[in-house]
Structure formats: structure tokens, C-alpha cells
mmCIF file of C-alpha atoms in Angstrom:
data_model
loop_
_atom_site.group_PDB
_atom_site.id
_atom_site.type_symbol
_atom_site.label_atom_id
_atom_site.label_comp_id
_atom_site.label_asym_id
_atom_site.label_seq_id
_atom_site.Cartn_x
_atom_site.Cartn_y
_atom_site.Cartn_z
ATOM 1 C CA UNK K 34 -1.505 11.921 -15.424
ATOM 2 C CA UNK K 35 -0.139 13.620 -12.334
ATOM 3 C CA UNK K 36 0.391 11.349 -9.348
ATOM 4 C CA UNK K 37 -0.627 11.669 -5.719
ATOM 5 C CA UNK K 38 1.133 14.692 -4.233
ATOM 6 C CA UNK K 39 2.198 14.772 -0.593
ATOM 7 C CA UNK K 40 3.993 17.319 1.535
ATOM 8 C CA UNK K 41 6.195 17.760 3.381
ATOM 9 C CA UNK K 42 8.460 14.878 2.394
ATOM 10 C CA UNK K 43 10.329 14.996 5.691
ATOM 11 C CA UNK K 44 9.498 16.400 9.089
ATOM 12 C CA UNK K 45 11.365 16.259 12.377
ATOM 13 C CA UNK K 46 9.609 17.335 15.576
ATOM 14 C CA UNK K 47 9.941 16.814 19.287
ATOM 15 C CA UNK K 48 7.458 14.745 21.234
ATOM 16 C CA UNK K 49 4.303 16.549 22.285
ATOM 17 C CA UNK K 50 4.557 18.923 19.314
ATOM 18 C CA UNK K 51 2.002 18.885 16.510
ATOM 19 C CA UNK K 52 2.424 18.168 12.811
ATOM 20 C CA UNK K 53 0.235 18.200 9.713
ATOM 21 C CA UNK K 54 0.582 16.370 6.419
ATOM 22 C CA UNK K 55 -1.132 17.317 3.192
ATOM 23 C CA UNK K 56 -2.256 15.141 0.304
ATOM 24 C CA UNK K 57 -3.634 15.980 -3.127
ATOM 25 C CA UNK K 58 -5.022 12.872 -4.841
ATOM 26 C CA UNK K 59 -5.239 12.145 -8.537
ATOM 27 C CA UNK K 60 -7.912 14.253 -10.177
ATOM 28 C CA UNK K 61 -11.205 12.413 -10.301
ATOM 29 C CA UNK K 62 -10.306 9.875 -7.614
ATOM 30 C CA UNK K 63 -13.156 9.926 -5.124
ATOM 31 C CA UNK K 64 -11.556 7.596 -2.583
ATOM 32 C CA UNK K 65 -8.612 8.734 -0.477
ATOM 33 C CA UNK K 66 -6.613 6.746 2.066
ATOM 34 C CA UNK K 67 -4.028 7.524 4.718
ATOM 35 C CA UNK K 68 -1.641 4.735 5.690
ATOM 36 C CA UNK K 69 1.050 4.622 8.365
ATOM 37 C CA UNK K 70 4.210 2.635 7.668
ATOM 38 C CA UNK K 71 6.586 1.969 10.543
ATOM 39 C CA UNK K 72 10.123 0.943 9.597
ATOM 40 C CA UNK K 73 10.289 -2.737 8.657
ATOM 41 C CA UNK K 74 6.515 -3.177 8.490
ATOM 42 C CA UNK K 75 3.902 -3.027 5.755
ATOM 43 C CA UNK K 76 1.605 -0.009 5.486
ATOM 44 C CA UNK K 77 -1.328 0.090 7.906
ATOM 45 C CA UNK K 78 -4.577 1.824 6.977
ATOM 46 C CA UNK K 79 -5.459 4.743 9.260
ATOM 47 C CA UNK K 80 -8.473 6.245 7.530
ATOM 48 C CA UNK K 81 -10.420 6.014 4.274
ATOM 49 C CA UNK K 82 -12.545 8.775 2.742
ATOM 50 C CA UNK K 83 -15.178 8.480 0.056
ATOM 51 C CA UNK K 84 -15.497 12.012 -1.355
ATOM 52 C CA UNK K 85 -15.532 14.058 1.863
ATOM 53 C CA UNK K 86 -17.106 11.388 4.074
ATOM 54 C CA UNK K 87 -15.248 8.924 6.307
ATOM 55 C CA UNK K 88 -15.699 5.277 5.306
ATOM 56 C CA UNK K 89 -13.358 3.685 7.842
ATOM 57 C CA UNK K 90 -11.348 5.223 10.671
ATOM 58 C CA UNK K 91 -11.296 2.193 12.948
ATOM 59 C CA UNK K 92 -7.480 2.163 13.220
ATOM 60 C CA UNK K 93 -7.009 5.886 13.644
ATOM 61 C CA UNK K 94 -5.819 6.806 17.166
ATOM 62 C CA UNK K 95 -8.460 9.448 17.590
ATOM 63 C CA UNK K 96 -7.060 10.845 20.811
ATOM 64 C CA UNK K 97 -4.134 12.336 18.872
ATOM 65 C CA UNK K 98 -4.769 11.842 15.145
ATOM 66 C CA UNK K 99 -7.324 13.681 13.053
ATOM 67 C CA UNK K 100 -7.947 13.884 9.333
ATOM 68 C CA UNK K 101 -10.226 15.850 7.095
ATOM 69 C CA UNK K 102 -11.023 16.035 3.442
ATOM 70 C CA UNK K 103 -12.842 19.241 2.793
ATOM 71 C CA UNK K 104 -14.630 19.573 -0.537
ATOM 72 C CA UNK K 105 -13.792 15.961 -1.350
ATOM 73 C CA UNK K 106 -10.442 16.722 -2.932
ATOM 74 C CA UNK K 107 -7.251 17.233 -0.932
ATOM 75 C CA UNK K 108 -6.808 16.015 2.619
ATOM 76 C CA UNK K 109 -4.880 16.843 5.775
ATOM 77 C CA UNK K 110 -3.704 14.419 8.456
ATOM 78 C CA UNK K 111 -2.799 15.960 11.812
ATOM 79 C CA UNK K 112 -1.050 14.544 14.851
ATOM 80 C CA UNK K 113 -1.307 16.405 18.145
ATOM 81 C CA UNK K 114 0.488 15.758 20.431
ATOM 82 C CA UNK K 115 3.052 13.530 18.766
ATOM 83 C CA UNK K 116 4.620 10.549 20.536
ATOM 84 C CA UNK K 117 7.901 8.786 19.826
ATOM 85 C CA UNK K 118 6.019 5.791 18.384
ATOM 86 C CA UNK K 119 4.451 8.025 15.719
ATOM 87 C CA UNK K 120 7.780 8.061 13.885
ATOM 88 C CA UNK K 121 6.851 6.545 10.536
ATOM 89 C CA UNK K 122 6.146 7.275 6.897
ATOM 90 C CA UNK K 123 2.632 8.554 6.264
ATOM 91 C CA UNK K 124 1.372 7.463 2.881
ATOM 92 C CA UNK K 125 -1.581 8.912 1.035
ATOM 93 C CA UNK K 126 -3.309 6.934 -1.705
ATOM 94 C CA UNK K 127 -6.309 7.433 -3.944
ATOM 95 C CA UNK K 128 -8.468 5.285 -6.175
ATOM 96 C CA UNK K 129 -11.331 5.495 -8.600
ATOM 97 C CA UNK K 130 -14.706 4.336 -7.395
ATOM 98 C CA UNK K 131 -15.964 1.482 -9.476
ATOM 99 C CA UNK K 132 -16.755 -2.119 -8.793
ATOM 100 C CA UNK K 133 -14.106 -4.710 -9.264
ATOM 101 C CA UNK K 134 -10.753 -3.350 -8.186
ATOM 102 C CA UNK K 135 -8.538 -2.439 -5.264
ATOM 103 C CA UNK K 136 -6.090 -0.520 -7.404
ATOM 104 C CA UNK K 137 -4.630 2.275 -5.317
ATOM 105 C CA UNK K 138 -2.145 4.905 -6.427
ATOM 106 C CA UNK K 139 0.191 5.945 -3.638
ATOM 107 C CA UNK K 140 2.155 9.087 -3.089
ATOM 108 C CA UNK K 141 5.829 9.061 -2.106
ATOM 109 C CA UNK K 142 4.972 9.572 1.549
ATOM 110 C CA UNK K 143 5.855 11.979 4.344
ATOM 111 C CA UNK K 144 8.543 10.733 6.693
ATOM 112 C CA UNK K 145 8.030 11.831 10.309
ATOM 113 C CA UNK K 146 10.718 11.599 12.953
ATOM 114 C CA UNK K 147 9.670 12.331 16.537
ATOM 115 C CA UNK K 148 12.559 13.037 18.934
ATOM 116 C CA UNK I 280 -9.099 -10.889 4.038
ATOM 117 C CA UNK I 281 -7.471 -14.285 3.567
ATOM 118 C CA UNK I 282 -4.057 -14.477 5.218
ATOM 119 C CA UNK I 283 -1.129 -14.746 2.812
ATOM 120 C CA UNK I 284 2.335 -16.193 3.425
ATOM 121 C CA UNK I 285 5.413 -15.072 1.517
ATOM 122 C CA UNK I 286 9.130 -15.761 1.894
ATOM 123 C CA UNK I 287 10.913 -13.011 3.736
ATOM 124 C CA UNK I 288 13.547 -12.474 1.068
ATOM 125 C CA UNK I 289 14.744 -13.712 -2.315
ATOM 126 C CA UNK I 290 17.591 -13.011 -4.699
ATOM 127 C CA UNK I 291 17.479 -13.167 -8.479
ATOM 128 C CA UNK I 292 20.161 -12.597 -11.107
ATOM 129 C CA UNK I 293 19.680 -9.654 -13.414
ATOM 130 C CA UNK I 294 18.120 -10.696 -16.716
ATOM 131 C CA UNK I 295 16.618 -13.851 -15.310
ATOM 132 C CA UNK I 296 12.971 -14.448 -14.468
ATOM 133 C CA UNK I 297 12.056 -13.653 -10.878
ATOM 134 C CA UNK I 298 9.376 -15.978 -9.500
ATOM 135 C CA UNK I 299 7.791 -14.783 -6.263
ATOM 136 C CA UNK I 300 5.544 -17.297 -4.502
ATOM 137 C CA UNK I 301 2.552 -16.568 -2.294
ATOM 138 C CA UNK I 302 0.486 -18.988 -0.263
ATOM 139 C CA UNK I 303 -3.171 -18.155 0.382
ATOM 140 C CA UNK I 304 -4.648 -21.502 1.377
ATOM 141 C CA UNK I 305 -7.689 -19.967 3.114
ATOM 142 C CA UNK I 306 -8.709 -17.745 0.213
ATOM 143 C CA UNK I 307 -12.453 -17.554 -0.347
ATOM 144 C CA UNK I 308 -14.231 -17.757 -3.679
ATOM 145 C CA UNK I 309 -14.761 -14.017 -4.072
ATOM 146 C CA UNK I 310 -11.253 -12.933 -3.081
ATOM 147 C CA UNK I 311 -8.794 -11.725 -5.679
ATOM 148 C CA UNK I 312 -5.025 -11.981 -5.437
ATOM 149 C CA UNK I 313 -3.326 -8.594 -5.691
ATOM 150 C CA UNK I 314 0.359 -7.816 -5.996
ATOM 151 C CA UNK I 315 1.955 -4.515 -5.094
ATOM 152 C CA UNK I 316 5.608 -3.603 -4.788
ATOM 153 C CA UNK I 317 7.441 -0.903 -2.870
ATOM 154 C CA UNK I 318 10.743 0.420 -4.065
ATOM 155 C CA UNK I 319 12.926 2.052 -1.438
ATOM 156 C CA UNK I 320 11.673 5.504 -0.345
ATOM 157 C CA UNK I 321 8.575 5.287 -2.524
ATOM 158 C CA UNK I 322 4.949 4.391 -1.902
ATOM 159 C CA UNK I 323 3.600 0.979 -2.913
ATOM 160 C CA UNK I 324 2.884 0.482 -6.606
ATOM 161 C CA UNK I 325 0.125 -1.722 -8.010
ATOM 162 C CA UNK I 326 1.407 -4.509 -10.263
ATOM 163 C CA UNK I 327 -1.362 -6.941 -11.161
ATOM 164 C CA UNK I 328 -4.353 -8.830 -9.804
ATOM 165 C CA UNK I 329 -6.383 -11.900 -10.693
ATOM 166 C CA UNK I 330 -9.208 -14.156 -9.541
ATOM 167 C CA UNK I 331 -8.553 -17.587 -11.030
ATOM 168 C CA UNK I 332 -7.214 -17.140 -14.531
ATOM 169 C CA UNK I 333 -3.613 -16.350 -15.228
ATOM 170 C CA UNK I 334 -3.023 -12.700 -15.948
ATOM 171 C CA UNK I 335 -0.320 -10.785 -17.783
ATOM 172 C CA UNK I 336 0.372 -7.101 -18.214
ATOM 173 C CA UNK I 337 3.332 -4.968 -19.177
ATOM 174 C CA UNK I 338 4.897 -5.376 -15.749
ATOM 175 C CA UNK I 339 4.436 -9.019 -14.822
ATOM 176 C CA UNK I 340 2.536 -12.280 -15.074
ATOM 177 C CA UNK I 341 0.399 -13.815 -12.357
ATOM 178 C CA UNK I 342 -0.037 -17.557 -12.214
ATOM 179 C CA UNK I 343 -2.765 -18.827 -9.862
ATOM 180 C CA UNK I 344 -3.029 -22.541 -9.126
ATOM 181 C CA UNK I 345 -6.229 -24.317 -10.045
ATOM 182 C CA UNK I 346 -7.225 -24.736 -6.393
ATOM 183 C CA UNK I 347 -6.384 -21.046 -5.833
ATOM 184 C CA UNK I 348 -4.399 -21.825 -2.716
ATOM 185 C CA UNK I 349 -1.202 -20.319 -4.053
ATOM 186 C CA UNK I 350 0.090 -18.042 -6.762
ATOM 187 C CA UNK I 351 3.337 -16.888 -8.346
ATOM 188 C CA UNK I 352 4.255 -13.447 -9.577
ATOM 189 C CA UNK I 353 6.683 -13.611 -12.475
ATOM 190 C CA UNK I 354 8.929 -10.760 -13.544
ATOM 191 C CA UNK I 355 10.167 -12.186 -16.875
ATOM 192 C CA UNK I 356 13.460 -10.323 -17.235
ATOM 193 C CA UNK I 357 14.413 -8.821 -13.893
ATOM 194 C CA UNK I 358 16.396 -5.581 -13.837
ATOM 195 C CA UNK I 359 18.096 -3.792 -10.968
ATOM 196 C CA UNK I 360 15.084 -1.458 -10.788
ATOM 197 C CA UNK I 361 12.932 -4.410 -9.782
ATOM 198 C CA UNK I 362 14.682 -4.563 -6.403
ATOM 199 C CA UNK I 363 11.825 -3.900 -3.976
ATOM 200 C CA UNK I 364 9.498 -5.385 -1.376
ATOM 201 C CA UNK I 365 6.678 -7.303 -3.039
ATOM 202 C CA UNK I 366 3.325 -7.676 -1.284
ATOM 203 C CA UNK I 367 0.767 -10.377 -2.036
ATOM 204 C CA UNK I 368 -2.750 -9.584 -0.772
ATOM 205 C CA UNK I 369 -5.957 -11.579 -1.004
ATOM 206 C CA UNK I 370 -9.051 -9.400 -0.849
ATOM 207 C CA UNK I 371 -12.589 -9.217 -2.118
ATOM 208 C CA UNK I 372 -13.384 -6.476 -4.600
ATOM 209 C CA UNK I 373 -16.749 -5.935 -2.986
ATOM 210 C CA UNK I 374 -17.982 -4.871 0.404
ATOM 211 C CA UNK I 375 -15.951 -2.882 2.876
ATOM 212 C CA UNK I 376 -12.741 -4.880 2.984
ATOM 213 C CA UNK I 377 -9.606 -2.786 3.131
ATOM 214 C CA UNK I 378 -6.252 -3.395 1.478
ATOM 215 C CA UNK I 379 -4.045 -4.777 4.271
ATOM 216 C CA UNK I 380 -0.299 -5.159 3.744
ATOM 217 C CA UNK I 381 1.852 -7.787 5.441
ATOM 218 C CA UNK I 382 5.647 -7.669 5.491
ATOM 219 C CA UNK I 383 6.069 -8.968 1.929
ATOM 220 C CA UNK I 384 9.090 -10.465 0.163
ATOM 221 C CA UNK I 385 12.245 -8.408 -0.188
ATOM 222 C CA UNK I 386 13.503 -9.170 -3.718
ATOM 223 C CA UNK I 387 17.088 -8.262 -4.502
ATOM 224 C CA UNK I 388 18.260 -8.341 -8.101
ATOM 225 C CA UNK I 389 21.919 -9.260 -8.310
ATOM 226 C CA UNK I 390 24.014 -7.707 -11.114
#
């Protein structure tokens, strides 16, 4: 089966500019996650979608970050305006919805460098 | 989620068994132990999970102590491709808990 697709793989921008990342989950996976991974740290959950509804966005910096999942399939994460501390890898993951598992499939990530 | 404690780094010789420990002394009765790993420049990859019985799959074995306060992930014949950061996470499979990653154990396989 095809994996979780993310693009772009790398992006370099200057502070105060905007950037968008795209994610296409595994077909049939109703749950989609965006994680932020700063160098040397474990991934941190930013937002979780169930189909096209938000389940948890408690750690999303809503003043600058936004995410949407139209039609319950692919998703876009946007940062506007970017800050230096947003430099990180943005990981998208998806999972099936059924009781009894936290088995997520991750994409390769989008590495953002803010100068 | 129960807090987990892992060594920061470990080395293992290629071809030998790699045994990665995890302490989760405050784990509750409905929390599973999950293991993920992250190879350089890739996203995390699910390995295995268990509740109280030992588990084995094509990637690894998971040994959970009887009191469930600690566990060990075993890679039976480590290869260079097993060099990665390994994350141990204790989480319930029900409710709204979210998968939260710590800093994990950096495992280096030595040729």
C-alpha cells in the first residue's frame, strides 16, 4: 500500500513569510495528525483530525498556524507569519479508526528552515 | 499517559541481540506499551505494542514484566539498518489520549 505522502520535503523561508505543507494520508485512514519535531526532540502533536473534523488542536499555536482537511482526505498545514523557532520537521501521520490501537503511519516529513 | 524513562543512548554489535529497556512504573491498568523507532531523516515507524503478555512480530519482541512497571524491546539480530531512535510510549487505547513522544533511546549498531 502507498504510504503517507508529504510535500515539499524541504523549504527555506525568511521570518515573517508564510509557508504551507501538504499531506495525503493512506487511503481509507480516517484519522490524520500533524506533528512538529524540533531538532533533538521527539515529535509533538499539533493537531488531530477525524475525517474532516478537528479532534484536538490544543497545542497548535493558533495565532500563526492553521490546518484544514477538506473532504476528509488530504490536509494542509499553514504557518503565517513564520518565526525562527518554527524551524522544524513537520510530520503528517494517519491511522485507521478502530478500537484497540495507536498504530500511526508517518510520512517522511517536511523540513522547514526559517532564516 | 504514564511517563516512561529510557536510556539516552546504547550501542550494540551487529548480529547481536539489541535489548532496549523502558521504565514505566506509573503505568495504569488500561495503558499499553508501544514502541516506535525513527531512522534518520524519516518519520517514526511503529514496531510493536502490548498490554501484559509478551509479544512478537516480524520486527521485534516485547517483554513486559509481570508488574508491568518496565519492559524490554528486543531486536534479535541487529543490523546496521536498525540504527535509529527508539521511543517507548505508555498510552491507553481508549478515550482521547494522544501519542506523545519523549526523547527516546538512540541505538547505534556497531559493525
